[in-house]
Tab-separated table of N, CA and C in Angstrom:
chain	number	residue	atom	x	y	z
U	1	MET	N	-49.396	4.804	35.196
U	1	MET	CA	-48.563	3.714	34.752
U	1	MET	C	-49.232	2.947	33.610
U	2	THR	N	-50.518	2.752	33.694
U	2	THR	CA	-51.229	2.017	32.649
U	2	THR	C	-51.134	2.732	31.315
U	3	VAL	N	-51.383	4.030	31.318
U	3	VAL	CA	-51.313	4.815	30.085
U	3	VAL	C	-49.887	4.821	29.558
U	4	GLU	N	-48.915	4.852	30.457
U	4	GLU	CA	-47.518	4.847	30.034
U	4	GLU	C	-47.155	3.564	29.291
U	5	LEU	N	-47.768	2.437	29.644
U	5	LEU	CA	-47.529	1.188	28.915
U	5	LEU	C	-47.942	1.332	27.462
U	6	VAL	N	-49.106	1.931	27.246
U	6	VAL	CA	-49.600	2.116	25.885
U	6	VAL	C	-48.731	3.129	25.149
U	7	ASN	N	-48.372	4.219	25.823
U	7	ASN	CA	-47.559	5.252	25.183
U	7	ASN	C	-46.148	4.756	24.870
U	8	SER	N	-45.698	3.710	25.550
U	8	SER	CA	-44.360	3.179	25.288
U	8	SER	C	-44.357	2.168	24.144
U	9	GLY	N	-45.534	1.859	23.593
U	9	GLY	CA	-45.581	0.983	22.431
U	9	GLY	C	-46.399	-0.283	22.590
U	10	LYS	N	-46.805	-0.625	23.796
U	10	LYS	CA	-47.635	-1.811	24.003
U	10	LYS	C	-49.058	-1.497	23.513
U	11	SER	N	-49.678	-2.417	22.818
U	11	SER	CA	-50.997	-2.138	22.242
U	11	SER	C	-52.061	-2.022	23.337
U	12	LYS	N	-53.114	-1.268	23.026
U	12	LYS	CA	-54.223	-1.118	23.966
U	12	LYS	C	-54.914	-2.453	24.195
U	13	GLY	N	-55.040	-3.242	23.137
U	13	GLY	CA	-55.676	-4.551	23.267
U	13	GLY	C	-54.913	-5.465	24.207
U	14	GLU	N	-53.613	-5.535	24.023
U	14	GLU	CA	-52.774	-6.382	24.869
U	14	GLU	C	-52.765	-5.878	26.314
U	15	THR	N	-52.656	-4.572	26.473
U	15	THR	CA	-52.635	-3.991	27.820
U	15	THR	C	-53.954	-4.235	28.537
U	16	SER	N	-55.075	-4.049	27.843
U	16	SER	CA	-56.373	-4.245	28.487
U	16	SER	C	-56.585	-5.699	28.896
U	17	ILE	N	-56.128	-6.632	28.070
U	17	ILE	CA	-56.233	-8.054	28.426
U	17	ILE	C	-55.370	-8.355	29.650
U	18	ASP	N	-54.146	-7.843	29.654
U	18	ASP	CA	-53.241	-8.077	30.781
U	18	ASP	C	-53.816	-7.548	32.096
U	19	LEU	N	-54.518	-6.410	32.017
U	19	LEU	CA	-55.049	-5.781	33.221
U	19	LEU	C	-56.465	-6.222	33.563
U	20	GLY	N	-57.115	-6.924	32.633
U	20	GLY	CA	-58.474	-7.394	32.882
U	20	GLY	C	-59.508	-6.286	32.834
U	21	ILE	N	-59.276	-5.274	31.960
U	21	ILE	CA	-60.232	-4.191	31.806
U	21	ILE	C	-60.655	-4.114	30.346
U	22	ARG	N	-61.781	-3.434	30.085
U	22	ARG	CA	-62.250	-3.270	28.712
U	22	ARG	C	-61.342	-2.312	27.959
U	23	GLN	N	-61.136	-2.575	26.694
U	23	GLN	CA	-60.283	-1.732	25.867
U	23	GLN	C	-60.858	-0.315	25.755
U	24	GLU	N	-62.181	-0.181	25.771
U	24	GLU	CA	-62.814	1.131	25.701
U	24	GLU	C	-62.430	1.991	26.891
U	25	LEU	N	-62.369	1.384	28.073
U	25	LEU	CA	-61.979	2.111	29.276
U	25	LEU	C	-60.536	2.577	29.168
U	26	LEU	N	-59.670	1.707	28.718
U	26	LEU	CA	-58.267	2.065	28.546
U	26	LEU	C	-58.113	3.183	27.518
U	27	SER	N	-58.879	3.119	26.449
U	27	SER	CA	-58.836	4.175	25.431
U	27	SER	C	-59.255	5.515	26.016
U	28	ARG	N	-60.287	5.503	26.851
U	28	ARG	CA	-60.728	6.753	27.482
U	28	ARG	C	-59.648	7.310	28.396
U	29	TRP	N	-59.019	6.433	29.187
U	29	TRP	CA	-57.934	6.870	30.066
U	29	TRP	C	-56.803	7.500	29.259
U	30	CYS	N	-56.445	6.862	28.142
U	30	CYS	CA	-55.360	7.373	27.301
U	30	CYS	C	-55.722	8.734	26.735
U	31	SER	N	-56.950	8.884	26.276
U	31	SER	CA	-57.394	10.163	25.722
U	31	SER	C	-57.343	11.263	26.772
U	32	GLU	N	-57.845	10.968	27.971
U	32	GLU	CA	-57.844	11.958	29.047
U	32	GLU	C	-56.417	12.327	29.439
U	33	PHE	N	-55.560	11.346	29.534
U	33	PHE	CA	-54.178	11.598	29.922
U	33	PHE	C	-53.443	12.399	28.860
U	34	ASN	N	-53.610	12.032	27.601
U	34	ASN	CA	-52.908	12.724	26.526
U	34	ASN	C	-53.424	14.144	26.320
U	35	ALA	N	-54.684	14.402	26.651
U	35	ALA	CA	-55.252	15.743	26.526
U	35	ALA	C	-54.758	16.664	27.642
U	36	ASN	N	-54.525	16.110	28.827
U	36	ASN	CA	-54.126	16.935	29.971
U	36	ASN	C	-53.372	16.068	30.962
U	37	SER	N	-52.123	15.796	30.677
U	37	SER	CA	-51.362	14.852	31.501
U	37	SER	C	-51.170	15.329	32.938
U	38	THR	N	-51.084	16.636	33.167
U	38	THR	CA	-50.861	17.106	34.538
U	38	THR	C	-52.141	17.168	35.348
U	39	GLY	N	-53.295	17.352	34.690
U	39	GLY	CA	-54.540	17.493	35.427
U	39	GLY	C	-55.430	16.271	35.404
U	40	SER	N	-55.069	15.284	34.618
U	40	SER	CA	-55.923	14.103	34.549
U	40	SER	C	-55.733	13.230	35.783
U	41	PHE	N	-56.809	12.619	36.215
U	41	PHE	CA	-56.796	11.702	37.365
U	41	PHE	C	-56.271	12.385	38.627
U	42	SER	N	-56.699	13.608	38.851
U	42	SER	CA	-56.186	14.354	39.999
U	42	SER	C	-56.963	14.094	41.283
U	43	GLY	N	-58.041	13.354	41.204
U	43	GLY	CA	-58.856	13.098	42.389
U	43	GLY	C	-58.231	12.098	43.338
U	44	ASN	N	-58.905	11.865	44.419
U	44	ASN	CA	-58.434	10.936	45.446
U	44	ASN	C	-59.302	9.693	45.518
U	45	GLY	N	-59.899	9.319	44.413
U	45	GLY	CA	-60.793	8.162	44.446
U	45	GLY	C	-62.118	8.540	45.061
U	46	ARG	N	-62.715	7.635	45.735
U	46	ARG	CA	-63.985	7.918	46.391
U	46	ARG	C	-63.712	8.390	47.810
U	47	PRO	N	-63.965	9.652	48.080
U	47	PRO	CA	-63.721	10.142	49.439
U	47	PRO	C	-64.730	9.551	50.418
U	48	ASN	N	-64.307	9.406	51.639
U	48	ASN	CA	-65.214	8.914	52.680
U	48	ASN	C	-66.266	9.969	52.973
U	49	LEU	N	-67.489	9.538	53.164
U	49	LEU	CA	-68.562	10.463	53.497
U	49	LEU	C	-68.455	10.864	54.954
U	50	THR	N	-68.788	12.107	55.232
U	50	THR	CA	-68.840	12.555	56.618
U	50	THR	C	-70.130	12.010	57.235
U	51	LEU	N	-70.250	12.090	58.530
U	51	LEU	CA	-71.471	11.610	59.193
U	51	LEU	C	-72.678	12.399	58.691
U	52	ARG	N	-72.488	13.672	58.442
U	52	ARG	CA	-73.600	14.501	57.971
U	52	ARG	C	-74.047	14.059	56.569
U	53	GLN	N	-73.117	13.673	55.709
U	53	GLN	CA	-73.456	13.268	54.352
U	53	GLN	C	-74.142	11.907	54.339
U	54	LYS	N	-73.857	11.050	55.315
U	54	LYS	CA	-74.458	9.718	55.368
U	54	LYS	C	-75.904	9.866	55.736
């Protein structure tokens, strides 16, 4: 959704201020999304560690 705001015409500067994130981070997200929209951000965040991994 964040990248879609920029792709719809809202500036990266304005979007980053609205979201409270650095513009560099937003630029990286946009680059990753535009390079591979179906495979970008495919993870599940930080997975919980198993007892063995802890």
